[in-house]
Short mmCIF file of C-alpha atoms in Angstrom, two decimals:
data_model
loop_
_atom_site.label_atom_id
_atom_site.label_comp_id
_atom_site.label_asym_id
_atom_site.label_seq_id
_atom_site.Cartn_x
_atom_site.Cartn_y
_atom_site.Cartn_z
CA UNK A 10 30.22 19.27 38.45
CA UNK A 11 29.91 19.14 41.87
CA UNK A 12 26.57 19.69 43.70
CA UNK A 13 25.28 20.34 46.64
CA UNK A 14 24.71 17.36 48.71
CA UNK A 15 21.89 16.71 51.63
CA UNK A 16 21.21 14.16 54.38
CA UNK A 17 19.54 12.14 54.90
CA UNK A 18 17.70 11.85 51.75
CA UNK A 19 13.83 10.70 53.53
CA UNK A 20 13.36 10.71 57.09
CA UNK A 21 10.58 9.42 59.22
CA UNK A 22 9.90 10.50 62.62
CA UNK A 23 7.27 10.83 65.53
CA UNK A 24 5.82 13.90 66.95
CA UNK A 25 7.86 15.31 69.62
CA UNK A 26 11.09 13.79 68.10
CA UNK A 27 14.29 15.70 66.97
CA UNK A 28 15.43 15.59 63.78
CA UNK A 29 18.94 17.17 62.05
CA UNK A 30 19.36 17.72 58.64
CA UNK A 31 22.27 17.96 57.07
CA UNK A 32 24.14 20.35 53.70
CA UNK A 33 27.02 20.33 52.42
CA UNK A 34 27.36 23.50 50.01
CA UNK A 35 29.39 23.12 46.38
CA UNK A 36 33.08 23.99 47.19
CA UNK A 37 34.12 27.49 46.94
CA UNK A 38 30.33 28.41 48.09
CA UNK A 39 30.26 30.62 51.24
CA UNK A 40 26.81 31.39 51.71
CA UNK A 41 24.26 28.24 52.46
CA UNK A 42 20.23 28.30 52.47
CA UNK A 43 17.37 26.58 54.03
CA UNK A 44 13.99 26.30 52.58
CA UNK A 45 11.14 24.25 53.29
CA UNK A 46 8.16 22.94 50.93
CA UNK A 47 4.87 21.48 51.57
CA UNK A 48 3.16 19.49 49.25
CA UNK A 49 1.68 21.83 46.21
CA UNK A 50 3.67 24.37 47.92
CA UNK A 51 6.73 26.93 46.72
CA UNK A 52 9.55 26.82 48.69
CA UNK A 53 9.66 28.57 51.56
CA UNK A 54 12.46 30.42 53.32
CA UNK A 55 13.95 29.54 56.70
CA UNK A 56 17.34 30.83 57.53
CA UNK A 57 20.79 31.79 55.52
CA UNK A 58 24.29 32.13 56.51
CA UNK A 59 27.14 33.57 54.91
CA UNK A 60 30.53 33.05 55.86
CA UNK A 61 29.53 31.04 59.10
CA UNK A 62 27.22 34.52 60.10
CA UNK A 63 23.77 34.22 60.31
CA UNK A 64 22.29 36.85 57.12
CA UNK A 65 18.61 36.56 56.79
CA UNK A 66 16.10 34.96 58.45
CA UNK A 67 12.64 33.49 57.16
CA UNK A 68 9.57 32.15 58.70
CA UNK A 69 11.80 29.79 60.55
CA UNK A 70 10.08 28.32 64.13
CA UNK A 71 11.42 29.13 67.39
CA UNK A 72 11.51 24.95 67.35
CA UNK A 73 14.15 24.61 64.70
CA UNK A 74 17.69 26.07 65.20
CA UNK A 75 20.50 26.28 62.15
CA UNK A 76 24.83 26.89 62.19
CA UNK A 77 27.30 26.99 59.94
CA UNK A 78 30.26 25.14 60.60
CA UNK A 79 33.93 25.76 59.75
CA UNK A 80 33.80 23.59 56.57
CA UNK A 81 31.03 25.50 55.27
CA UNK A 82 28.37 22.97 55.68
CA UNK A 83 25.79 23.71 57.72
CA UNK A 84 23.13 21.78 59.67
CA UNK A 85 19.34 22.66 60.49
CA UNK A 86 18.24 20.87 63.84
CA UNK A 87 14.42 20.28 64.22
CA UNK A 88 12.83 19.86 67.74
CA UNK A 89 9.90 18.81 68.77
CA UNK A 90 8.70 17.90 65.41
CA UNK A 91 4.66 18.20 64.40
CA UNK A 92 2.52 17.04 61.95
CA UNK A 93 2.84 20.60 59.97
CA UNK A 94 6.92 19.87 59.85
CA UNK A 95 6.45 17.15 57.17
CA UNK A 96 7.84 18.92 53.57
CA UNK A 97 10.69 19.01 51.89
CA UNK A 98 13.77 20.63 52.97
CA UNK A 99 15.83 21.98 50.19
CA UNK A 100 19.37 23.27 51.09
CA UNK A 101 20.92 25.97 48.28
CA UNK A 102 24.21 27.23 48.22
CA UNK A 103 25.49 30.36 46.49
CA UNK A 104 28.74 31.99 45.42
CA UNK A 105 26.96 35.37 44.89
CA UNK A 106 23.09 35.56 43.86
CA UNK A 107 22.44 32.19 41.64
CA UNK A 108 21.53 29.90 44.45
CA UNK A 109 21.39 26.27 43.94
CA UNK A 110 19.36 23.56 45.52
CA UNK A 111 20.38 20.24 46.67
CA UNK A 112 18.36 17.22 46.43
CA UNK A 113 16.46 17.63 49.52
CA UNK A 114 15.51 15.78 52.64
CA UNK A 115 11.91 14.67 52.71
CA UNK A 116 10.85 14.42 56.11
CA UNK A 117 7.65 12.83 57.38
CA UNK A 118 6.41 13.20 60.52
CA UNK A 119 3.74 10.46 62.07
CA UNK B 27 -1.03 40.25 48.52
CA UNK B 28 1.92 37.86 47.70
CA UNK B 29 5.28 38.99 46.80
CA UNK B 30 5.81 37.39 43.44
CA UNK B 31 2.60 36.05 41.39
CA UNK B 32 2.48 33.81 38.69
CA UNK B 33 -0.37 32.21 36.21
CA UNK B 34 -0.42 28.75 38.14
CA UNK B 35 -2.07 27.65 34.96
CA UNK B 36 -1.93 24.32 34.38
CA UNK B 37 -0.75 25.25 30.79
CA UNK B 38 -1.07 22.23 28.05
CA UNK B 39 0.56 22.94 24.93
CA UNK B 40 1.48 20.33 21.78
CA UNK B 41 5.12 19.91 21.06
CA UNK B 42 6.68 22.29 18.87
CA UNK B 43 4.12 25.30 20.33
CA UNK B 44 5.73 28.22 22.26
CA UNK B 45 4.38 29.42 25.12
CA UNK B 46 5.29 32.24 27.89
CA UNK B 47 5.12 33.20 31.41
CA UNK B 48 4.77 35.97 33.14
CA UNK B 49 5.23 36.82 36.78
CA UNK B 50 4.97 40.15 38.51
CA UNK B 51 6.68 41.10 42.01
CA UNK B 52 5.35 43.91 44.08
CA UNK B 53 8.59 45.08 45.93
CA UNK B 54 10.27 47.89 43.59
CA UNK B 55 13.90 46.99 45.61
CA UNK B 56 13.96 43.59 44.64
CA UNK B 57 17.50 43.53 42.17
CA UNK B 58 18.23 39.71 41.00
CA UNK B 59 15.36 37.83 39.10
CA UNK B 60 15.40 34.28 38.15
CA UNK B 61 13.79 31.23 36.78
CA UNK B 62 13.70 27.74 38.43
CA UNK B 63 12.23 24.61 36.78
CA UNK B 64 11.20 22.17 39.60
CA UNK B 65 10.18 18.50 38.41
CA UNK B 66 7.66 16.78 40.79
CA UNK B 67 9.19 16.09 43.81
CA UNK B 68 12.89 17.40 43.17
CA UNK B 69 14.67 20.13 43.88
CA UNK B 70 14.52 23.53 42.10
CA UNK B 71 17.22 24.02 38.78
CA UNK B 72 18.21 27.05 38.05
CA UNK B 73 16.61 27.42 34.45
CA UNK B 74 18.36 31.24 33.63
CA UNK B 75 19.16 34.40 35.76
CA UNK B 76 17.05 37.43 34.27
CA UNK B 77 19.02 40.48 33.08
CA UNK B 78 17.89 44.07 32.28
CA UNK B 79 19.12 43.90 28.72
CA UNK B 80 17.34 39.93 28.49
CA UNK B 81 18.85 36.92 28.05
CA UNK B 82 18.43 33.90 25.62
CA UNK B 83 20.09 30.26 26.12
CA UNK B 84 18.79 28.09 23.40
CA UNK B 85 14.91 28.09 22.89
CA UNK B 86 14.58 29.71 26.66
CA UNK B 87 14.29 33.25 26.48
CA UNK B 88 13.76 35.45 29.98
CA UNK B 89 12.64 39.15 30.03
CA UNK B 90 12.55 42.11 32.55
CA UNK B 91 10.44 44.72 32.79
CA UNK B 92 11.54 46.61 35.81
CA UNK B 93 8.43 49.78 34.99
CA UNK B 94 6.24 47.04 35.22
CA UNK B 95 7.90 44.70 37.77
CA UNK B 96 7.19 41.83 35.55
CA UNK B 97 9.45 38.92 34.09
CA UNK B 98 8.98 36.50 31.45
CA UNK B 99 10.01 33.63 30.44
CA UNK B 100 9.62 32.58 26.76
CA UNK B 101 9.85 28.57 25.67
CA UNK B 102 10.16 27.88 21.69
CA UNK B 103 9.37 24.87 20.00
CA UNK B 104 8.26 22.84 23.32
CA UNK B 105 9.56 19.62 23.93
CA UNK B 106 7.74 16.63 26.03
CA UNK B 107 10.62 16.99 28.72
CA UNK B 108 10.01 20.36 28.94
CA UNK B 109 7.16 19.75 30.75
CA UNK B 110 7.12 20.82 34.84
CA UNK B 111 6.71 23.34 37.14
CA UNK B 112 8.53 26.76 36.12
CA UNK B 113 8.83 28.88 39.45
CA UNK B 114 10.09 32.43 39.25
CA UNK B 115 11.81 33.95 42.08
CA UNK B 116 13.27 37.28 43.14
CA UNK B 117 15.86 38.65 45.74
CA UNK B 118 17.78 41.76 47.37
CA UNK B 119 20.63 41.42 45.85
CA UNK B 120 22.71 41.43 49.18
CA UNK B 121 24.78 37.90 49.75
CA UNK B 122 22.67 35.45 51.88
CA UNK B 123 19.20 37.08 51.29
CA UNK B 124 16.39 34.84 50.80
CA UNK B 125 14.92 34.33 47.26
CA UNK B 126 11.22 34.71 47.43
CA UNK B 127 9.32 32.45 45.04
CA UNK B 128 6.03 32.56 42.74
CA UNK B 129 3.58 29.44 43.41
CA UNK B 130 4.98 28.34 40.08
CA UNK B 131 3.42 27.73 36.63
CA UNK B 132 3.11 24.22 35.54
CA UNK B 133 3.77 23.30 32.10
CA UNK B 134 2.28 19.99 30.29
CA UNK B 135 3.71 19.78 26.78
CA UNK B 136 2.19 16.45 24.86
CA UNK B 137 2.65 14.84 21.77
#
């Protein structure tokens, strides 16, 4: 079965970079999810969207911005990156409440 | 106070034991309850959704007490890859609301 797919898989950056991150939801899922995790950490919500709408919206910084594009997948843009950004970023995708996770990007800032 | 608690244990059990989990959640609205299994460094599975009536798939079973605001998760006869993080989470019910998470349990089955 299809899942949800993420990318990049790792990225490394420097402080004050940008970084974009990048979901693709399972087909036929209208509703996409961003949370973050740091190490020995649950995950952490960031932002939703639901048919292209922004829905709910976490502990997300004023630094990182998130859409939904036509084709459902959705992107979560990262600017001037810190130390604190480095976690994982799980995407999830949803057809109704079950959400599930993609792989993740693990991003490492220096 | 967080949201949703959980034992973060570290539980250690022999295979073949059965062990459960409990986690409580302090916001009497919350409507869908779940639990994830997360394996170091991966993403988050969806292990079972968490009905009113309960719910069994195999040797997984998953309770909910809504009096109480608790669910658990029962494992029979443990296996070694059973072992990992178990991480229960709850939401509103409404399409695109956030799931909010426990800090997980972690699970360490041996031989």
């Amino acid at each position: 079965a299809a899942g949800v797919i993420q990318s990049p898989r790792h990225l490394i950056k420097e402080k004050r970079e940008t970084a974009t991150l990048k979901c693709y939801p399972i087909p036929r899922h209208d509703t996409v999810y961003w949370y973050q995790q740091g190490p020995g950490q649950d995950p952490q919500f960031l932002i939703s969207f639901y048919e292209k709408m922004q829905s709910d919206k976490g502990s997300i910084p004023d630094r990182f911005s998130a859409q939904q594009f036509s084709d459902y997948h959705s992107e979560l843009n990262m600017s001037s990156l810190e130390l604190g950004d480095s976690a994982l970023y799980f995407c999830a995708s949803s057809p109704r409440q079950e959400q599930f996770f993609g792989p993740g990007t693990r991003l490492t800032v220096l | 106070r967080k949201e949703v608690e959980q034992d973060p244990g570290p539980f250690n059990v022999p295979e073949g034991a059965t062990v459960a989990f409990n986690c409580t959640y302090s916001n009497s609205a919350s409507q869908s309850f779940f639990w994830y299994r997360q394996d170091c460094r991966k993403e988050p599975k969806l292990l079972m959704s968490v009905y009113s009536s309960g719910n069994e798939d195999g040797r997984f079973t998953a309770q909910l007490n809504r009096a109480s605001q608790y669910i658990s998760l029962l494992i029979r006869d443990s296996k070694l890859s059973d072992s990992a993080t178990y991480l229960c989470a709850v939401n509103f019910d409404q399409a695109g609301t956030a799931l909010i998470f426990g800090k997980g349990t972690t699970l360490s089955v041996s031989s």
